PDB file of N, CA and C in Angstrom:
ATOM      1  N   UNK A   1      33.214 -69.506 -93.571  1.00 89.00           N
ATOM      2  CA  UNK A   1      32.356 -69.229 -92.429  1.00 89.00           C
ATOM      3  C   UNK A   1      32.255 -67.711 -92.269  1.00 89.00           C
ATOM      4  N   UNK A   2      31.139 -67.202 -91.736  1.00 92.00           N
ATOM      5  CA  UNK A   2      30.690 -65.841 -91.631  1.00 92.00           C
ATOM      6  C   UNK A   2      30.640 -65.725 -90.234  1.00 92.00           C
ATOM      7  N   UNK A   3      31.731 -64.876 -90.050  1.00 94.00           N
ATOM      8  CA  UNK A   3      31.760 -64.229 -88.339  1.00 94.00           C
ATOM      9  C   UNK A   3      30.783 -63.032 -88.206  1.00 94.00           C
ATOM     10  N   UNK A   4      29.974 -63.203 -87.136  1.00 94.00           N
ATOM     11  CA  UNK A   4      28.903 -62.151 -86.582  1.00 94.00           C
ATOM     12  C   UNK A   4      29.804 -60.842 -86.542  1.00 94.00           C
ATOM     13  N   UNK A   5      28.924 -59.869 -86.257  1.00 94.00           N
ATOM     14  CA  UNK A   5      29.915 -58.254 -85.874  1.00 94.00           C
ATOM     15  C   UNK A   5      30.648 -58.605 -84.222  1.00 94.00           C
ATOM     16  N   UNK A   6      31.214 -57.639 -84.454  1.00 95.00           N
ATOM     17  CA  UNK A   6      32.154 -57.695 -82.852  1.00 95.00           C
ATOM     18  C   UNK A   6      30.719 -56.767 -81.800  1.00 95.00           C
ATOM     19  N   UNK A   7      29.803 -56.287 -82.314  1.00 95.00           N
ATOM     20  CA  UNK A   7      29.065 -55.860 -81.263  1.00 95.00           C
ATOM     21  C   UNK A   7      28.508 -57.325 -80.660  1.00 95.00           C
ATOM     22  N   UNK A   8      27.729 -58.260 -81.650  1.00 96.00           N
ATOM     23  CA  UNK A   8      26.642 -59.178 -81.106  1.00 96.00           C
ATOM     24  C   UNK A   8      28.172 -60.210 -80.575  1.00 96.00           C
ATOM     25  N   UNK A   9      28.694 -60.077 -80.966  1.00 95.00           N
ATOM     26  CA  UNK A   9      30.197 -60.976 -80.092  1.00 95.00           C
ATOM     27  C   UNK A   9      30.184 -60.727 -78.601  1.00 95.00           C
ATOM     28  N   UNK A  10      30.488 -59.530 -78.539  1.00 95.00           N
ATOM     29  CA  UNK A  10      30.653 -58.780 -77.306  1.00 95.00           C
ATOM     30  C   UNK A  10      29.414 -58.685 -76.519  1.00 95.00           C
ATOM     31  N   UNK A  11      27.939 -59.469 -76.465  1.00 96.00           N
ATOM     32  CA  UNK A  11      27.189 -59.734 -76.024  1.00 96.00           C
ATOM     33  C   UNK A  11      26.614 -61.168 -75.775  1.00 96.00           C
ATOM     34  N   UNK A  12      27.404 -62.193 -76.340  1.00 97.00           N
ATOM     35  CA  UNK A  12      27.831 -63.630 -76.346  1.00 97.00           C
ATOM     36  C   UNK A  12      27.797 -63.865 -74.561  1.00 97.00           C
ATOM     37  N   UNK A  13      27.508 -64.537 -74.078  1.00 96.00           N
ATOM     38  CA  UNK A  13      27.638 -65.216 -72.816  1.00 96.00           C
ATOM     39  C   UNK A  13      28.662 -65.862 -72.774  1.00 96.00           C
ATOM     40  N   UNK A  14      29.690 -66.452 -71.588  1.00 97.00           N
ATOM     41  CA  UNK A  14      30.850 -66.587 -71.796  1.00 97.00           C
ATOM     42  C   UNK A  14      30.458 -67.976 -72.394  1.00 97.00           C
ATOM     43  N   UNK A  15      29.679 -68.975 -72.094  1.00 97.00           N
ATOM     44  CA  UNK A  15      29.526 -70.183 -72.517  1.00 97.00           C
ATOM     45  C   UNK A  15      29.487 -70.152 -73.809  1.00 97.00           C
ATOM     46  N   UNK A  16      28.254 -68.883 -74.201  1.00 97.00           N
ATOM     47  CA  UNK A  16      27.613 -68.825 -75.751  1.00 97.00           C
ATOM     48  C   UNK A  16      28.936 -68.784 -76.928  1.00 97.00           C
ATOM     49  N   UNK A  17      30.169 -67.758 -76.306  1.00 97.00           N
ATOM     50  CA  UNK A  17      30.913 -67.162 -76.907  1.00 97.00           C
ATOM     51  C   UNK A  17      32.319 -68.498 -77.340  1.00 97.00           C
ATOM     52  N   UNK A  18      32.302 -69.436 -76.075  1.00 97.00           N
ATOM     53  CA  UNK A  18      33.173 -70.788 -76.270  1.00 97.00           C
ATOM     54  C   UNK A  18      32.487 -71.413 -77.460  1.00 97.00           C
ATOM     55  N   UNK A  19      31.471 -72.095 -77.000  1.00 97.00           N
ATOM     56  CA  UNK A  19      30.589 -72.894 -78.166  1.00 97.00           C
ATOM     57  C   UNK A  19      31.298 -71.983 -79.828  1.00 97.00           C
ATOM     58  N   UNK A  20      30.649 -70.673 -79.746  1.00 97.00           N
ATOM     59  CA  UNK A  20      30.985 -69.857 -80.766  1.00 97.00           C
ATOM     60  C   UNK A  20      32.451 -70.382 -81.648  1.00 97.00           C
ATOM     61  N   UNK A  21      33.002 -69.811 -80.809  1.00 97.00           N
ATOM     62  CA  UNK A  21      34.887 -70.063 -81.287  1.00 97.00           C
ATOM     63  C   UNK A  21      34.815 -71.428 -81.630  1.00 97.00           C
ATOM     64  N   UNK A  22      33.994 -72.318 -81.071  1.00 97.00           N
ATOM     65  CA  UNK A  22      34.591 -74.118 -81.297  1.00 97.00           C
ATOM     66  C   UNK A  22      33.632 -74.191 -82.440  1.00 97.00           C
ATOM     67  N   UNK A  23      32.811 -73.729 -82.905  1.00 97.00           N
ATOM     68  CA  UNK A  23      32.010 -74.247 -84.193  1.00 97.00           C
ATOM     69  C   UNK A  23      32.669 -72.901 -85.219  1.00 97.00           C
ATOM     70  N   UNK A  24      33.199 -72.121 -84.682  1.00 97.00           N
ATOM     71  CA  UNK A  24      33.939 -71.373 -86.265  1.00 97.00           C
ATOM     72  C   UNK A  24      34.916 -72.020 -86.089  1.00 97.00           C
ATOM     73  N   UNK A  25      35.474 -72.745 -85.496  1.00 96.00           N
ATOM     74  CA  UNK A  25      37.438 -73.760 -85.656  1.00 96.00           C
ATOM     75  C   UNK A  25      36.587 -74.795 -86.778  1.00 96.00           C
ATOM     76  N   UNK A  26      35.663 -75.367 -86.184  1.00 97.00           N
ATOM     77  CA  UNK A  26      35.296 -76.745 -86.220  1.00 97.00           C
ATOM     78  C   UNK A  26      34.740 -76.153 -88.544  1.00 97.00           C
ATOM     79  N   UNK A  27      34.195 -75.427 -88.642  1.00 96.00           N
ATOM     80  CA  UNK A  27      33.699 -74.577 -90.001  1.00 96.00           C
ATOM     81  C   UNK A  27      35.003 -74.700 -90.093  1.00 96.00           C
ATOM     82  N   UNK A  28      36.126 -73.505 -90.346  1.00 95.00           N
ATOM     83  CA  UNK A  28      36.849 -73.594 -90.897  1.00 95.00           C
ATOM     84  C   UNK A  28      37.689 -74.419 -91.405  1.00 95.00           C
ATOM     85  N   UNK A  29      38.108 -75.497 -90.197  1.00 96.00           N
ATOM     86  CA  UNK A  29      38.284 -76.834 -90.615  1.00 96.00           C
ATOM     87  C   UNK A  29      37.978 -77.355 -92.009  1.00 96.00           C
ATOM     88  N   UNK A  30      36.747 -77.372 -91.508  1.00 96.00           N
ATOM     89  CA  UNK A  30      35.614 -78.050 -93.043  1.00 96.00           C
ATOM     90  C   UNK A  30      36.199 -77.358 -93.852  1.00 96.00           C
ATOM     91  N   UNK A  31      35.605 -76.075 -94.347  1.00 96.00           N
ATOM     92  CA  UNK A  31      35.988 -75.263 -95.514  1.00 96.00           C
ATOM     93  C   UNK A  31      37.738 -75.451 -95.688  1.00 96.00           C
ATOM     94  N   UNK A  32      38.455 -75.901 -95.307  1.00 95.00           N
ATOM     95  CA  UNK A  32      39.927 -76.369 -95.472  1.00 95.00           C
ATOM     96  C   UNK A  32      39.965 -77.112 -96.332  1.00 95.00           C
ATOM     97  N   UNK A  33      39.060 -78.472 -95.836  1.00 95.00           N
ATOM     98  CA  UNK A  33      39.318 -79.651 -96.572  1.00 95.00           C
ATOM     99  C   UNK A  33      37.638 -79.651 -97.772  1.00 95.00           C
ATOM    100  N   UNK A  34      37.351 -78.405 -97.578  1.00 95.00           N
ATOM    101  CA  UNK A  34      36.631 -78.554 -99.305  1.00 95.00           C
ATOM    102  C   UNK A  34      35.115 -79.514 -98.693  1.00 95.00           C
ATOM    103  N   UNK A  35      34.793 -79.238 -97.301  1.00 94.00           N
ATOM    104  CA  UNK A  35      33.502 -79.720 -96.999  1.00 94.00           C
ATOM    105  C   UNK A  35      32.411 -78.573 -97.092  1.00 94.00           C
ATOM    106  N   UNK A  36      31.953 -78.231 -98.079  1.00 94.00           N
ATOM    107  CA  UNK A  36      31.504 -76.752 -97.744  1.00 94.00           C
ATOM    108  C   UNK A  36      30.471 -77.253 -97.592  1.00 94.00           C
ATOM    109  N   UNK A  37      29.567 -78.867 -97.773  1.00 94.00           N
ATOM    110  CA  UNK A  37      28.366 -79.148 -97.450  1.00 94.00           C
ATOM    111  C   UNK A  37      27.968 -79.246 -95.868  1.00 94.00           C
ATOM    112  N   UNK A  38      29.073 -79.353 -95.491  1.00 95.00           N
ATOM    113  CA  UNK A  38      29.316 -79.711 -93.960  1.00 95.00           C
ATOM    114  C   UNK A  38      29.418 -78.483 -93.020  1.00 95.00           C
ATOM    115  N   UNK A  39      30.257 -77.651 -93.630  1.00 95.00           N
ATOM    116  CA  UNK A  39      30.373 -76.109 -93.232  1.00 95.00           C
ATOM    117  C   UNK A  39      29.268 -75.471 -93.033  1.00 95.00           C
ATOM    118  N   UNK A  40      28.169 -75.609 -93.986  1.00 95.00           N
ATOM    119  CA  UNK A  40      26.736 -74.791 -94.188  1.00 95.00           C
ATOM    120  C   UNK A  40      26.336 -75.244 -93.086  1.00 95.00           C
ATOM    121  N   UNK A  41      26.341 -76.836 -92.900  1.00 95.00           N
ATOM    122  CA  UNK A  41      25.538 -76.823 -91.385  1.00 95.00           C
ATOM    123  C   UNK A  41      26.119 -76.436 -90.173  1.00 95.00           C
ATOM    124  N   UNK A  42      27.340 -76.510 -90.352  1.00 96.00           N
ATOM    125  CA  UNK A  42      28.093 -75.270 -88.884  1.00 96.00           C
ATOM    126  C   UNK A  42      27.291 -74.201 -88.566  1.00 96.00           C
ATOM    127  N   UNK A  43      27.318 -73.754 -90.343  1.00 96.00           N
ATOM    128  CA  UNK A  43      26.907 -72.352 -90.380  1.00 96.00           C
ATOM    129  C   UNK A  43      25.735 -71.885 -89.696  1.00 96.00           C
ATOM    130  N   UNK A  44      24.896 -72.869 -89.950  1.00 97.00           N
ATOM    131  CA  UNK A  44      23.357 -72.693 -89.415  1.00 97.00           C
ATOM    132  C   UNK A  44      23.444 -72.332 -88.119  1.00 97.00           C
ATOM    133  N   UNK A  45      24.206 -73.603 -87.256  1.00 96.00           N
ATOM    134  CA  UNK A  45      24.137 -73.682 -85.595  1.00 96.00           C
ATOM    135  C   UNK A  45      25.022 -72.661 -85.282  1.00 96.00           C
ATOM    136  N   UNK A  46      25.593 -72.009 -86.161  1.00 97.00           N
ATOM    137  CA  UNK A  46      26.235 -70.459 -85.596  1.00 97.00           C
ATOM    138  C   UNK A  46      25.432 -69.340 -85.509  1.00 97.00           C
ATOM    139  N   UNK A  47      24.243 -69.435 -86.325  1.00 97.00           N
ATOM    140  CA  UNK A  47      23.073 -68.569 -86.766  1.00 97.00           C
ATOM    141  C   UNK A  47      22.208 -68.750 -85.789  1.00 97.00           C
ATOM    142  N   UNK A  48      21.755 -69.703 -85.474  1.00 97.00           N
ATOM    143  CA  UNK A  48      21.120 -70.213 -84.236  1.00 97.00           C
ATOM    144  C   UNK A  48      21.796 -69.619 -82.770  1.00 97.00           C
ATOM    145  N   UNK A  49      22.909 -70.276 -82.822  1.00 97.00           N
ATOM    146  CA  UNK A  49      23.422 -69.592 -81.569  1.00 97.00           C
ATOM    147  C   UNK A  49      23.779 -68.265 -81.071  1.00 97.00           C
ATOM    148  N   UNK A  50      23.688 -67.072 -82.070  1.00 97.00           N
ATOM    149  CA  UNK A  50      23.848 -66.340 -81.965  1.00 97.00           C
ATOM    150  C   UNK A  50      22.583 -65.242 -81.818  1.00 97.00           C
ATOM    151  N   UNK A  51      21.354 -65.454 -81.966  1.00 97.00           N
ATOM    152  CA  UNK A  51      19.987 -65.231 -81.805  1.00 97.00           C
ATOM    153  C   UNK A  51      19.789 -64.539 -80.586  1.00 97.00           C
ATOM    154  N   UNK A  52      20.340 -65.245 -79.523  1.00 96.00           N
ATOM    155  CA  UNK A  52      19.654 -64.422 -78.482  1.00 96.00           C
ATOM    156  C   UNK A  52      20.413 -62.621 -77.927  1.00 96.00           C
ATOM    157  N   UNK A  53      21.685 -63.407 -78.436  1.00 97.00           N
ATOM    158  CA  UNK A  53      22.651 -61.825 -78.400  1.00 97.00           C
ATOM    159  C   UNK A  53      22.510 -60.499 -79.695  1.00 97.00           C
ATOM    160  N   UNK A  54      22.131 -61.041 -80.622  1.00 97.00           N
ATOM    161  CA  UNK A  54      20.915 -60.321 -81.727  1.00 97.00           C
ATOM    162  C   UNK A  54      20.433 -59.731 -80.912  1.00 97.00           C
ATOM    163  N   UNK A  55      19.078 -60.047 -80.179  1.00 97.00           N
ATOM    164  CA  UNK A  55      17.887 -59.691 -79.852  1.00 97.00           C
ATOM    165  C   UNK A  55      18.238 -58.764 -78.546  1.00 97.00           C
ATOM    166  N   UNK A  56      19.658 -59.187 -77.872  1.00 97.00           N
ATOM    167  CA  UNK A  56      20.292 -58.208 -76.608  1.00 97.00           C
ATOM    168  C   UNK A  56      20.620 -57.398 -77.452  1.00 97.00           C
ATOM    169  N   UNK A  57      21.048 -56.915 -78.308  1.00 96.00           N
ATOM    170  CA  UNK A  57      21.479 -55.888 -79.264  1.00 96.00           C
ATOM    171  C   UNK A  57      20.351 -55.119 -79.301  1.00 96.00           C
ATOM    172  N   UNK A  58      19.366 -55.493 -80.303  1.00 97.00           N
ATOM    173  CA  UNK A  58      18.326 -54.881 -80.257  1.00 97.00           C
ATOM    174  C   UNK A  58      17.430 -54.585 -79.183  1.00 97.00           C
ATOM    175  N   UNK A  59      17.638 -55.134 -78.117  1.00 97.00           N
ATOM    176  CA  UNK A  59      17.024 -54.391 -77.096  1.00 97.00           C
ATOM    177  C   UNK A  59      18.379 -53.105 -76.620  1.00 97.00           C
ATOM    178  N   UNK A  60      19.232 -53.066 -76.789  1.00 96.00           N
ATOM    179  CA  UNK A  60      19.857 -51.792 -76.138  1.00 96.00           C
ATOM    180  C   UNK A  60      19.644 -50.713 -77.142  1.00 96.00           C
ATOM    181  N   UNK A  61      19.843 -51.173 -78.288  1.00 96.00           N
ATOM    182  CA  UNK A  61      19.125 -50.245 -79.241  1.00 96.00           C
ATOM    183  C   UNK A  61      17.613 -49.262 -79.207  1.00 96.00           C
ATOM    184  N   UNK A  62      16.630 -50.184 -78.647  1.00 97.00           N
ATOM    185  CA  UNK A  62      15.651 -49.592 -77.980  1.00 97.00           C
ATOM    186  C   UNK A  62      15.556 -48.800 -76.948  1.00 97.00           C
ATOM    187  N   UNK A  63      16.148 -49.152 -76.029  1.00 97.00           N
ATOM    188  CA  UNK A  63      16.512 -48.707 -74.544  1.00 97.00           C
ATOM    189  C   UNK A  63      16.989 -47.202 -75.379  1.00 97.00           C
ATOM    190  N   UNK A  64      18.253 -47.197 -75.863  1.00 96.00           N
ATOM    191  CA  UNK A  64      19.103 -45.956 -76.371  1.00 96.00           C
ATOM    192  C   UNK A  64      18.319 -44.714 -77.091  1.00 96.00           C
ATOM    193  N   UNK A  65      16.911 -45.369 -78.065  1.00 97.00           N
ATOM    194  CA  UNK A  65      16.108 -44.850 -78.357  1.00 97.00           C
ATOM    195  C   UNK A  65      15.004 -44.274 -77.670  1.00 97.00           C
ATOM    196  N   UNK A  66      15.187 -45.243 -76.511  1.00 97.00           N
ATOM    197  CA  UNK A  66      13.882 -44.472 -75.953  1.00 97.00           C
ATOM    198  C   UNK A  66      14.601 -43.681 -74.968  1.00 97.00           C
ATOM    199  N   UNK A  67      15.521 -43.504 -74.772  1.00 97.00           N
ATOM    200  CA  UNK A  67      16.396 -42.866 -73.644  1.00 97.00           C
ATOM    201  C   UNK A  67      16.993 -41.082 -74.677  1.00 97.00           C
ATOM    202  N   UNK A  68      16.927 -41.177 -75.636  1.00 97.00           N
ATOM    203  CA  UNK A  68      17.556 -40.375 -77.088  1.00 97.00           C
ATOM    204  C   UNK A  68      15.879 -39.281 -76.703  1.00 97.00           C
ATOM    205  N   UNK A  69      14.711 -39.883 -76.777  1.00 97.00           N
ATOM    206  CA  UNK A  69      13.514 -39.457 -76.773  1.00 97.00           C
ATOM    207  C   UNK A  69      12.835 -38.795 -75.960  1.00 97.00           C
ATOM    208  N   UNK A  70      13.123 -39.513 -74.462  1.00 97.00           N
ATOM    209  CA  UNK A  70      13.020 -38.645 -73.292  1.00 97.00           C
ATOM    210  C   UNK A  70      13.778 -37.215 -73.480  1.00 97.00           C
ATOM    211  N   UNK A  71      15.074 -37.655 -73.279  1.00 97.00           N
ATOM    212  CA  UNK A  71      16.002 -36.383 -73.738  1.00 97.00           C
ATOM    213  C   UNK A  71      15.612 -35.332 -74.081  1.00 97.00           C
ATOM    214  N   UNK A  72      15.266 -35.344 -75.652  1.00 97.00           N
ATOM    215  CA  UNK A  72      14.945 -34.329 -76.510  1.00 97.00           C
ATOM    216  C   UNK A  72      13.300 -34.229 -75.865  1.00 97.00           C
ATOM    217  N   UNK A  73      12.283 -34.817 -75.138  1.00 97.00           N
ATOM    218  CA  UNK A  73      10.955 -34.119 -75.069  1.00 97.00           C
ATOM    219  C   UNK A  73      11.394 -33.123 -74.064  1.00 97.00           C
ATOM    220  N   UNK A  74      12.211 -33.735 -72.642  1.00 97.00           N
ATOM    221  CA  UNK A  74      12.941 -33.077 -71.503  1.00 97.00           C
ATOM    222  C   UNK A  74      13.175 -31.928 -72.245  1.00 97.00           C
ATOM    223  N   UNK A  75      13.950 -31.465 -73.078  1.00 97.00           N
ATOM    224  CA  UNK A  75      14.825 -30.407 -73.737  1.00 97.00           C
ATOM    225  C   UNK A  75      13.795 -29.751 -74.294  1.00 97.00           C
ATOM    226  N   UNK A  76      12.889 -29.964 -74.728  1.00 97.00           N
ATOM    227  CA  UNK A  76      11.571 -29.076 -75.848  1.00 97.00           C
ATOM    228  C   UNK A  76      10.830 -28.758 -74.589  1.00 97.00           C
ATOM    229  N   UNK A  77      10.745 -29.346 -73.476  1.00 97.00           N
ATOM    230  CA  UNK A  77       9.708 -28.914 -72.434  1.00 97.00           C
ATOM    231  C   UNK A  77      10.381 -27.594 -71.879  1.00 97.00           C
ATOM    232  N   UNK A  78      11.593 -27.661 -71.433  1.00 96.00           N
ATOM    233  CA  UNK A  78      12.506 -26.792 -70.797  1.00 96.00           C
ATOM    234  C   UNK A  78      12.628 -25.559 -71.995  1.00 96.00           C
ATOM    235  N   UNK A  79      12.935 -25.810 -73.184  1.00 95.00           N
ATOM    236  CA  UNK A  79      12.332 -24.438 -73.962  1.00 95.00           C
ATOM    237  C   UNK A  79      11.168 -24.042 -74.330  1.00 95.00           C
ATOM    238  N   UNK A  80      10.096 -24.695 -73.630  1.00 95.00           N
ATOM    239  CA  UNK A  80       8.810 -24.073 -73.971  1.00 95.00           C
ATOM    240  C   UNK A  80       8.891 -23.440 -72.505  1.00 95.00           C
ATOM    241  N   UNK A  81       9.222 -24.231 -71.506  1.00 95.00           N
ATOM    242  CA  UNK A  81       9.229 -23.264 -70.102  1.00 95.00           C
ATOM    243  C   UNK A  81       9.867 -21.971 -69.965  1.00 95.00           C
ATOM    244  N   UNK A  82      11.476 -22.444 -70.465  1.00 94.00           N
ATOM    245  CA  UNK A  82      12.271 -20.797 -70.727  1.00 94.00           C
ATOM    246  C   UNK A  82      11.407 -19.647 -71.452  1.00 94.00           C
ATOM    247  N   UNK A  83      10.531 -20.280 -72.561  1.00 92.00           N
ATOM    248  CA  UNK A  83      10.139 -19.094 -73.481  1.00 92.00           C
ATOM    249  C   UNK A  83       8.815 -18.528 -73.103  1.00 92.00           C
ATOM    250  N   UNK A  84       8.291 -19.224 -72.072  1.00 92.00           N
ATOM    251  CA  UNK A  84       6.966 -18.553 -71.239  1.00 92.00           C
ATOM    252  C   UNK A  84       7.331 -18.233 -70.319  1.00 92.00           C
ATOM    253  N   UNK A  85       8.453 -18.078 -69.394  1.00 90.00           N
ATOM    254  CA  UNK A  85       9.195 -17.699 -68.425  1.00 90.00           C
ATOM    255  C   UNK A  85       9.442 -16.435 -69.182  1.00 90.00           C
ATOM    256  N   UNK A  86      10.064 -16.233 -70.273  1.00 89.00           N
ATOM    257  CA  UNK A  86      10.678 -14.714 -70.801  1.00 89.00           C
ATOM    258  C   UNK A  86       9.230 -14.217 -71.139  1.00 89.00           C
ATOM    259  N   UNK A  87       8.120 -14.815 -71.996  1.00 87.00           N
ATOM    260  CA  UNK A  87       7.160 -14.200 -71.866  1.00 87.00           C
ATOM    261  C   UNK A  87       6.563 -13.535 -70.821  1.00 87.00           C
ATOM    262  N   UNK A  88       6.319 -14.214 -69.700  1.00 86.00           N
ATOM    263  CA  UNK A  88       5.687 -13.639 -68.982  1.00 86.00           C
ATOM    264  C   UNK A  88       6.591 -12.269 -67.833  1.00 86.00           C
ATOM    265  N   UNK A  89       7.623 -12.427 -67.937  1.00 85.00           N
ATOM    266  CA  UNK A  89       8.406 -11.396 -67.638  1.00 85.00           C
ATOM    267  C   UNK A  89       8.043 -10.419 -68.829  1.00 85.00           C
ATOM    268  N   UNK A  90       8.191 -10.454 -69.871  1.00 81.00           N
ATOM    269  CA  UNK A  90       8.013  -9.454 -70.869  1.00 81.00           C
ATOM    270  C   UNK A  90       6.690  -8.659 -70.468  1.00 81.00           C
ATOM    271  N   UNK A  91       5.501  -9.084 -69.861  1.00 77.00           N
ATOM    272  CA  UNK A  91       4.354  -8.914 -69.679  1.00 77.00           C
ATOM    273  C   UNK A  91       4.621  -8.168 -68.365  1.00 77.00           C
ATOM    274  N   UNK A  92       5.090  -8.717 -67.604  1.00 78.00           N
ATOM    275  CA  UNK A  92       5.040  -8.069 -66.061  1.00 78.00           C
ATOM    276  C   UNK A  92       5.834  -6.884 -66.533  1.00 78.00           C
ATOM    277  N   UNK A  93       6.714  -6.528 -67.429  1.00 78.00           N
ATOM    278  CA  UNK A  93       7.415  -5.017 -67.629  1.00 78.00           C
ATOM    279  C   UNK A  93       6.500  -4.456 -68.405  1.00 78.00           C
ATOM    280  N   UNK A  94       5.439  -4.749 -69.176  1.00 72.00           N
ATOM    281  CA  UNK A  94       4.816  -3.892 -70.023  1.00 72.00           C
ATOM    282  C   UNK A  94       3.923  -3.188 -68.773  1.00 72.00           C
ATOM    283  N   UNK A  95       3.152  -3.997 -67.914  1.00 67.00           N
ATOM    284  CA  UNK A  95       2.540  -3.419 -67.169  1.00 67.00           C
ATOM    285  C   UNK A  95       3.101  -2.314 -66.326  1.00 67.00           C
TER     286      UNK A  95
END
């Protein structure tokens, strides 16, 4: 049996995350006694069940990205302001 990462784990619902643990016991089991035809279909409904905490993943991933993006435009705005701020001081001393 193939355990998900500990991130999409750690986004499991507490229900999602029981179910989880009882169909990797219930897999390993199998794969014990040499059911690996039986295991595959564990496998599936572990694949299945784990879908929606995927997709919570990838939405914080987005969020982080678009939050990474603001940031840096925030930061490029504030040095285009600093550097027309020193410009235009530079100007008011030439005069």
């Amino acid at each position: 049996m193939r355990h998900c990462s500990v991130q999409v784990r750690g986004l499991l619902t507490r229900d999602e995350l029981d179910r989880y643990n009882a169909l990797m016991e219930v897999g390993s089991y199998l794969e014990s006694q040499m059911r690996h035809d039986l295991s595959y279909t564990v496998q599936k409904e572990v694949d299945l069940l784990i879908q929606p905490a995927i997709e919570r993943l990838k939405d914080k991933g987005r969020a982080r990205d678009a939050a990474t993006a603001q940031y840096l435009e925030e930061k490029r705005i504030a040095a285009l302001q600093a550097e027309l701020a020193a410009l235009e001081e530079e100007d008011e001393k030439d005069e």
